[in-house]
């Protein structure tokens, strides 16, 4: 587990510190790249090279073709500069890898191949370790998942300014200034709360009022509160006032006129 904890760097790549072989090869690759770019800059600054470059198009002076750095050269000078890897559609411009960097580029490609092989070896090693400790890892992942869900419930309850109600199994819902959670999450201003008290000796709830008066909101609110309690989520209710939402099973909806 210590190896897995330190296996990756801040960018999510295999750590060159934990795996020194990878670190050395990455440093080697960086050195080759830096030296090759320095050589390219030196070549482009040579007075003898200025009249050989094809710069009419205004494009970049260096580009990469099939993993090789090339420069745009007039076709008539291409063979004197290095190895031709491509040409423009007009045929006037050849994209040439200067002879001075052919050897260093080959060494760079070899170092990159060694780096890929070392990374593959480390990935296999890590995979074998994960398989060996699979059961422990799965238990830990499940535990972290439970903690994550618990923290999400707490954060949602705080965002809703919710309270933890008393829960029993007598079919009682008694809350003050109950507000629909979705309306609160949308950040609507002036959400009016409703006092709801049903259960025990109050076996019915009659909702009256004009259209768009909030009757359906209260009905949905009751269902949501019942579901929230089942999932241990605090419900929006008046603070410092006792709230009770019992455990209902099952929760059913009968919709119709």
mmCIF file of C-alpha atoms in Angstrom:
data_model
loop_
_atom_site.group_PDB
_atom_site.id
_atom_site.type_symbol
_atom_site.label_atom_id
_atom_site.label_comp_id
_atom_site.label_asym_id
_atom_site.label_seq_id
_atom_site.Cartn_x
_atom_site.Cartn_y
_atom_site.Cartn_z
ATOM 1 C CA UNK A 1 0.000 0.000 0.000
ATOM 2 C CA UNK A 2 2.935 2.362 0.628
ATOM 3 C CA UNK A 3 4.115 1.782 -2.936
ATOM 4 C CA UNK A 4 0.653 2.491 -4.337
ATOM 5 C CA UNK A 5 0.331 5.613 -2.198
ATOM 6 C CA UNK A 6 3.545 7.082 -3.651
ATOM 7 C CA UNK A 7 3.309 5.518 -7.117
ATOM 8 C CA UNK A 8 2.068 8.657 -8.876
ATOM 9 C CA UNK A 9 3.226 12.263 -9.047
ATOM 10 C CA UNK A 10 1.108 15.414 -8.944
ATOM 11 C CA UNK A 11 0.293 15.026 -12.654
ATOM 12 C CA UNK A 12 -0.981 11.471 -12.213
ATOM 13 C CA UNK A 13 2.054 9.930 -13.925
ATOM 14 C CA UNK A 14 4.257 7.186 -12.530
ATOM 15 C CA UNK A 15 6.552 8.849 -10.020
ATOM 16 C CA UNK A 16 10.175 9.165 -11.064
ATOM 17 C CA UNK A 17 11.108 9.412 -7.388
ATOM 18 C CA UNK A 18 9.394 6.204 -6.311
ATOM 19 C CA UNK A 19 10.697 4.430 -9.421
ATOM 20 C CA UNK A 20 14.265 5.749 -9.974
ATOM 21 C CA UNK A 21 14.667 3.854 -13.256
ATOM 22 C CA UNK A 22 11.815 5.832 -14.764
ATOM 23 C CA UNK A 23 13.214 9.055 -13.324
ATOM 24 C CA UNK A 24 16.654 8.465 -14.889
ATOM 25 C CA UNK A 25 15.201 7.626 -18.300
ATOM 26 C CA UNK A 26 12.927 10.667 -18.259
ATOM 27 C CA UNK A 27 15.914 12.870 -17.444
ATOM 28 C CA UNK A 28 17.827 11.227 -20.297
ATOM 29 C CA UNK A 29 14.977 11.909 -22.722
ATOM 30 C CA UNK A 30 14.748 15.535 -21.594
ATOM 31 C CA UNK A 31 18.484 15.993 -22.123
ATOM 32 C CA UNK A 32 18.372 14.542 -25.638
ATOM 33 C CA UNK A 33 15.419 16.766 -26.560
ATOM 34 C CA UNK A 34 17.112 19.866 -25.181
ATOM 35 C CA UNK A 35 20.351 19.125 -27.057
ATOM 36 C CA UNK A 36 18.512 18.436 -30.336
ATOM 37 C CA UNK A 37 16.552 21.690 -30.111
ATOM 38 C CA UNK A 38 19.767 23.556 -29.342
ATOM 39 C CA UNK A 39 21.395 21.996 -32.415
ATOM 40 C CA UNK A 40 18.413 22.992 -34.574
ATOM 41 C CA UNK A 41 18.676 26.591 -33.359
ATOM 42 C CA UNK A 42 22.393 26.626 -34.167
ATOM 43 C CA UNK A 43 21.790 25.232 -37.655
ATOM 44 C CA UNK A 44 19.073 27.775 -38.425
ATOM 45 C CA UNK A 45 21.334 30.645 -37.334
ATOM 46 C CA UNK A 46 24.129 29.665 -39.750
ATOM 47 C CA UNK A 47 24.636 32.262 -42.542
ATOM 48 C CA UNK A 48 25.023 29.450 -45.078
ATOM 49 C CA UNK A 49 21.580 28.086 -44.167
ATOM 50 C CA UNK A 50 19.569 31.276 -44.611
ATOM 51 C CA UNK A 51 19.402 31.097 -48.415
ATOM 52 C CA UNK A 52 18.496 27.386 -48.297
ATOM 53 C CA UNK A 53 15.413 27.729 -46.110
ATOM 54 C CA UNK A 54 11.956 27.806 -47.680
ATOM 55 C CA UNK A 55 10.297 30.574 -45.702
ATOM 56 C CA UNK A 56 7.938 32.019 -48.321
ATOM 57 C CA UNK A 57 4.927 30.279 -46.785
ATOM 58 C CA UNK A 58 5.552 31.934 -43.449
ATOM 59 C CA UNK A 59 5.115 28.660 -41.566
ATOM 60 C CA UNK A 60 7.090 27.319 -38.596
ATOM 61 C CA UNK A 61 10.801 26.718 -39.085
ATOM 62 C CA UNK A 62 10.679 23.424 -37.208
ATOM 63 C CA UNK A 63 8.086 20.664 -37.194
ATOM 64 C CA UNK A 64 7.878 16.971 -36.416
ATOM 65 C CA UNK A 65 7.215 14.265 -39.011
ATOM 66 C CA UNK A 66 7.021 10.635 -37.883
ATOM 67 C CA UNK A 67 8.869 11.506 -34.707
ATOM 68 C CA UNK A 68 11.717 13.330 -36.500
ATOM 69 C CA UNK A 69 12.388 17.064 -36.314
ATOM 70 C CA UNK A 70 12.595 18.671 -39.750
ATOM 71 C CA UNK A 71 13.104 22.110 -41.244
ATOM 72 C CA UNK A 72 11.655 23.513 -44.506
ATOM 73 C CA UNK A 73 14.336 23.647 -47.187
ATOM 74 C CA UNK A 74 14.230 24.584 -50.844
ATOM 75 C CA UNK A 75 14.060 21.404 -52.903
ATOM 76 C CA UNK A 76 17.321 22.124 -54.727
ATOM 77 C CA UNK A 77 19.273 22.196 -51.443
ATOM 78 C CA UNK A 78 17.565 19.319 -49.673
ATOM 79 C CA UNK A 79 20.181 16.608 -50.243
ATOM 80 C CA UNK A 80 22.978 18.838 -48.979
ATOM 81 C CA UNK A 81 21.166 19.515 -45.698
ATOM 82 C CA UNK A 82 20.118 16.054 -44.561
ATOM 83 C CA UNK A 83 17.418 13.384 -44.912
ATOM 84 C CA UNK A 84 14.187 14.279 -46.707
ATOM 85 C CA UNK A 85 11.058 13.073 -44.870
ATOM 86 C CA UNK A 86 8.321 14.873 -46.822
ATOM 87 C CA UNK A 87 7.624 17.587 -49.398
ATOM 88 C CA UNK A 88 5.038 20.285 -49.974
ATOM 89 C CA UNK A 89 2.228 19.827 -52.490
ATOM 90 C CA UNK A 90 3.942 22.183 -54.889
ATOM 91 C CA UNK A 91 7.181 20.234 -54.606
ATOM 92 C CA UNK A 92 9.159 23.416 -54.003
ATOM 93 C CA UNK A 93 9.720 22.745 -50.317
ATOM 94 C CA UNK A 94 11.328 19.669 -48.784
ATOM 95 C CA UNK A 95 11.068 18.885 -45.089
ATOM 96 C CA UNK A 96 14.531 17.786 -44.116
ATOM 97 C CA UNK A 97 16.049 16.340 -40.972
ATOM 98 C CA UNK A 98 19.500 17.958 -40.684
ATOM 99 C CA UNK A 99 22.354 15.460 -40.728
ATOM 100 C CA UNK A 100 23.686 16.878 -37.450
ATOM 101 C CA UNK A 101 20.682 15.644 -35.473
ATOM 102 C CA UNK A 102 20.106 12.240 -37.095
ATOM 103 C CA UNK A 103 22.350 10.426 -34.602
ATOM 104 C CA UNK A 104 21.044 12.263 -31.507
ATOM 105 C CA UNK A 105 17.442 11.690 -32.639
ATOM 106 C CA UNK A 106 18.133 7.956 -32.987
ATOM 107 C CA UNK A 107 19.507 7.974 -29.445
ATOM 108 C CA UNK A 108 16.406 9.887 -28.288
ATOM 109 C CA UNK A 109 14.105 7.305 -29.861
ATOM 110 C CA UNK A 110 16.087 4.511 -28.187
ATOM 111 C CA UNK A 111 15.802 6.241 -24.802
ATOM 112 C CA UNK A 112 12.044 6.719 -25.317
ATOM 113 C CA UNK A 113 11.683 3.017 -26.139
ATOM 114 C CA UNK A 114 13.585 2.117 -22.970
ATOM 115 C CA UNK A 115 11.328 4.459 -20.979
ATOM 116 C CA UNK A 116 8.184 2.847 -22.387
ATOM 117 C CA UNK A 117 9.542 -0.597 -21.545
ATOM 118 C CA UNK A 118 10.400 0.447 -17.972
ATOM 119 C CA UNK A 119 6.977 2.025 -17.479
ATOM 120 C CA UNK A 120 5.313 -1.150 -18.773
ATOM 121 C CA UNK A 121 7.367 -3.207 -16.308
ATOM 122 C CA UNK A 122 6.284 -0.974 -13.411
ATOM 123 C CA UNK A 123 2.638 -1.118 -14.515
ATOM 124 C CA UNK A 124 2.830 -4.923 -14.500
ATOM 125 C CA UNK A 125 4.382 -4.845 -11.036
ATOM 126 C CA UNK A 126 1.638 -2.565 -9.698
ATOM 127 C CA UNK A 127 -1.056 -4.711 -11.315
ATOM 128 C CA UNK A 128 0.338 -7.833 -9.663
ATOM 129 C CA UNK A 129 0.331 -6.054 -6.294
ATOM 130 C CA UNK A 130 -3.274 -4.950 -6.759
ATOM 131 C CA UNK A 131 -4.362 -8.470 -7.666
ATOM 132 C CA UNK A 132 -2.540 -9.840 -4.631
ATOM 133 C CA UNK A 133 -4.293 -7.396 -2.278
ATOM 134 C CA UNK A 134 -7.569 -7.221 -4.172
ATOM 135 C CA UNK A 135 -9.844 -8.052 -1.236
ATOM 136 C CA UNK A 136 -8.285 -5.468 1.084
ATOM 137 C CA UNK A 137 -8.458 -2.805 -1.615
ATOM 138 C CA UNK A 138 -12.107 -3.564 -2.362
ATOM 139 C CA UNK A 139 -12.965 -3.298 1.349
ATOM 140 C CA UNK A 140 -11.146 0.023 1.605
ATOM 141 C CA UNK A 141 -12.854 1.381 -1.509
ATOM 142 C CA UNK A 142 -16.244 0.390 -0.080
ATOM 143 C CA UNK A 143 -15.403 2.095 3.228
ATOM 144 C CA UNK A 144 -14.274 5.271 1.493
ATOM 145 C CA UNK A 145 -17.473 5.195 -0.541
ATOM 146 C CA UNK A 146 -19.552 5.045 2.613
ATOM 147 C CA UNK A 147 -17.630 7.946 4.120
ATOM 148 C CA UNK A 148 -18.083 9.936 0.925
ATOM 149 C CA UNK A 149 -21.846 9.341 0.962
ATOM 150 C CA UNK A 150 -22.011 10.333 4.628
ATOM 151 C CA UNK A 151 -20.132 13.570 3.970
ATOM 152 C CA UNK A 152 -22.423 14.295 1.022
ATOM 153 C CA UNK A 153 -25.465 13.878 3.267
ATOM 154 C CA UNK A 154 -23.997 16.260 5.846
ATOM 155 C CA UNK A 155 -23.117 18.883 3.219
ATOM 156 C CA UNK A 156 -26.561 18.661 1.621
ATOM 157 C CA UNK A 157 -28.211 19.005 5.021
ATOM 158 C CA UNK A 158 -26.170 22.133 5.767
ATOM 159 C CA UNK A 159 -26.983 23.609 2.370
ATOM 160 C CA UNK A 160 -30.686 23.045 3.022
ATOM 161 C CA UNK A 161 -30.340 24.398 6.586
ATOM 162 C CA UNK A 162 -31.896 21.108 7.609
ATOM 163 C CA UNK A 163 -32.441 19.527 10.992
ATOM 164 C CA UNK A 164 -32.171 15.912 12.082
ATOM 165 C CA UNK A 165 -35.732 14.842 12.898
ATOM 166 C CA UNK A 166 -36.920 12.299 15.399
ATOM 167 C CA UNK A 167 -37.668 9.042 13.576
ATOM 168 C CA UNK A 168 -40.078 6.348 14.661
ATOM 169 C CA UNK A 169 -42.394 3.885 12.914
ATOM 170 C CA UNK A 170 -45.838 5.284 13.730
ATOM 171 C CA UNK A 171 -46.519 7.113 10.467
ATOM 172 C CA UNK A 172 -46.048 10.590 11.897
ATOM 173 C CA UNK A 173 -44.853 13.684 10.033
ATOM 174 C CA UNK A 174 -44.648 16.826 12.141
ATOM 175 C CA UNK A 175 -42.491 19.705 10.896
ATOM 176 C CA UNK A 176 -42.578 23.488 11.139
ATOM 177 C CA UNK A 177 -41.889 25.731 8.122
ATOM 178 C CA UNK A 178 -41.189 22.774 5.877
ATOM 179 C CA UNK A 179 -39.809 23.881 2.507
ATOM 180 C CA UNK A 180 -39.366 21.956 -0.717
ATOM 181 C CA UNK A 181 -35.673 20.955 -1.009
ATOM 182 C CA UNK A 182 -35.512 21.532 -4.775
ATOM 183 C CA UNK A 183 -36.729 25.123 -4.409
ATOM 184 C CA UNK A 184 -34.038 25.743 -1.811
ATOM 185 C CA UNK A 185 -31.314 24.195 -3.977
ATOM 186 C CA UNK A 186 -32.346 26.472 -6.844
ATOM 187 C CA UNK A 187 -31.682 29.450 -4.600
ATOM 188 C CA UNK A 188 -35.165 30.906 -4.969
ATOM 189 C CA UNK A 189 -35.916 33.843 -2.708
ATOM 190 C CA UNK A 190 -38.938 34.011 -0.430
ATOM 191 C CA UNK A 191 -39.738 30.293 -0.288
ATOM 192 C CA UNK A 192 -42.718 30.078 2.082
ATOM 193 C CA UNK A 193 -42.624 27.232 4.586
ATOM 194 C CA UNK A 194 -45.585 25.069 5.553
ATOM 195 C CA UNK A 195 -46.429 23.553 8.914
ATOM 196 C CA UNK A 196 -47.305 19.886 8.441
ATOM 197 C CA UNK A 197 -48.699 17.687 11.179
ATOM 198 C CA UNK A 198 -50.132 14.292 10.258
ATOM 199 C CA UNK A 199 -50.225 10.876 11.893
ATOM 200 C CA UNK A 200 -51.455 9.201 15.092
ATOM 201 C CA UNK A 201 -54.754 10.966 15.801
ATOM 202 C CA UNK A 202 -54.493 13.034 12.601
ATOM 203 C CA UNK A 203 -54.888 10.438 9.883
ATOM 204 C CA UNK A 204 -55.746 12.793 7.041
ATOM 205 C CA UNK A 205 -54.410 15.986 5.472
ATOM 206 C CA UNK A 206 -56.681 18.259 3.433
ATOM 207 C CA UNK A 207 -55.000 20.791 1.159
ATOM 208 C CA UNK A 208 -57.152 23.589 -0.245
ATOM 209 C CA UNK A 209 -56.424 26.703 -2.202
ATOM 210 C CA UNK A 210 -56.382 28.251 -5.689
ATOM 211 C CA UNK A 211 -54.477 26.932 -8.669
ATOM 212 C CA UNK A 212 -50.706 27.451 -8.373
ATOM 213 C CA UNK A 213 -51.186 27.924 -4.638
ATOM 214 C CA UNK A 214 -48.627 25.305 -3.639
ATOM 215 C CA UNK A 215 -50.805 22.262 -2.893
ATOM 216 C CA UNK A 216 -48.799 19.929 -5.117
ATOM 217 C CA UNK A 217 -45.564 21.294 -3.652
ATOM 218 C CA UNK A 218 -46.664 20.213 -0.171
ATOM 219 C CA UNK A 219 -47.610 16.724 -1.401
ATOM 220 C CA UNK A 220 -44.255 16.278 -3.097
ATOM 221 C CA UNK A 221 -42.528 17.722 -0.055
ATOM 222 C CA UNK A 222 -44.017 14.994 2.153
ATOM 223 C CA UNK A 223 -42.760 12.292 -0.172
ATOM 224 C CA UNK A 224 -39.304 13.832 -0.403
ATOM 225 C CA UNK A 225 -39.046 14.165 3.372
ATOM 226 C CA UNK A 226 -39.913 10.485 3.769
ATOM 227 C CA UNK A 227 -37.230 9.545 1.235
ATOM 228 C CA UNK A 228 -34.654 11.885 2.810
ATOM 229 C CA UNK A 229 -35.169 10.316 6.239
ATOM 230 C CA UNK A 230 -34.651 6.851 4.756
ATOM 231 C CA UNK A 231 -31.287 8.093 3.449
ATOM 232 C CA UNK A 232 -30.341 9.927 6.671
ATOM 233 C CA UNK A 233 -30.452 13.408 5.107
ATOM 234 C CA UNK A 234 -31.465 16.334 7.369
ATOM 235 C CA UNK A 235 -34.793 17.887 6.339
ATOM 236 C CA UNK A 236 -35.528 21.616 5.974
ATOM 237 C CA UNK A 237 -37.503 22.667 9.035
ATOM 238 C CA UNK A 238 -37.620 25.491 11.545
ATOM 239 C CA UNK A 239 -34.479 25.477 13.628
ATOM 240 C CA UNK A 240 -34.698 24.933 17.379
ATOM 241 C CA UNK A 241 -38.151 23.400 16.927
ATOM 242 C CA UNK A 242 -38.762 19.663 17.331
ATOM 243 C CA UNK A 243 -39.248 17.876 14.008
ATOM 244 C CA UNK A 244 -40.395 14.351 13.383
ATOM 245 C CA UNK A 245 -40.492 12.344 10.171
ATOM 246 C CA UNK A 246 -41.134 8.653 10.672
ATOM 247 C CA UNK A 247 -39.762 5.778 8.646
ATOM 248 C CA UNK A 248 -42.194 4.752 5.893
ATOM 249 C CA UNK A 249 -41.904 1.475 4.000
ATOM 250 C CA UNK A 250 -42.911 1.267 1.279
ATOM 251 C CA UNK A 251 -43.329 4.807 -0.056
ATOM 252 C CA UNK A 252 -46.075 4.880 -2.698
ATOM 253 C CA UNK A 253 -47.636 7.590 -4.855
ATOM 254 C CA UNK A 254 -51.253 7.417 -6.091
ATOM 255 C CA UNK A 255 -51.662 10.050 -8.773
ATOM 256 C CA UNK A 256 -54.983 10.925 -10.402
ATOM 257 C CA UNK A 257 -57.997 13.229 -10.389
#
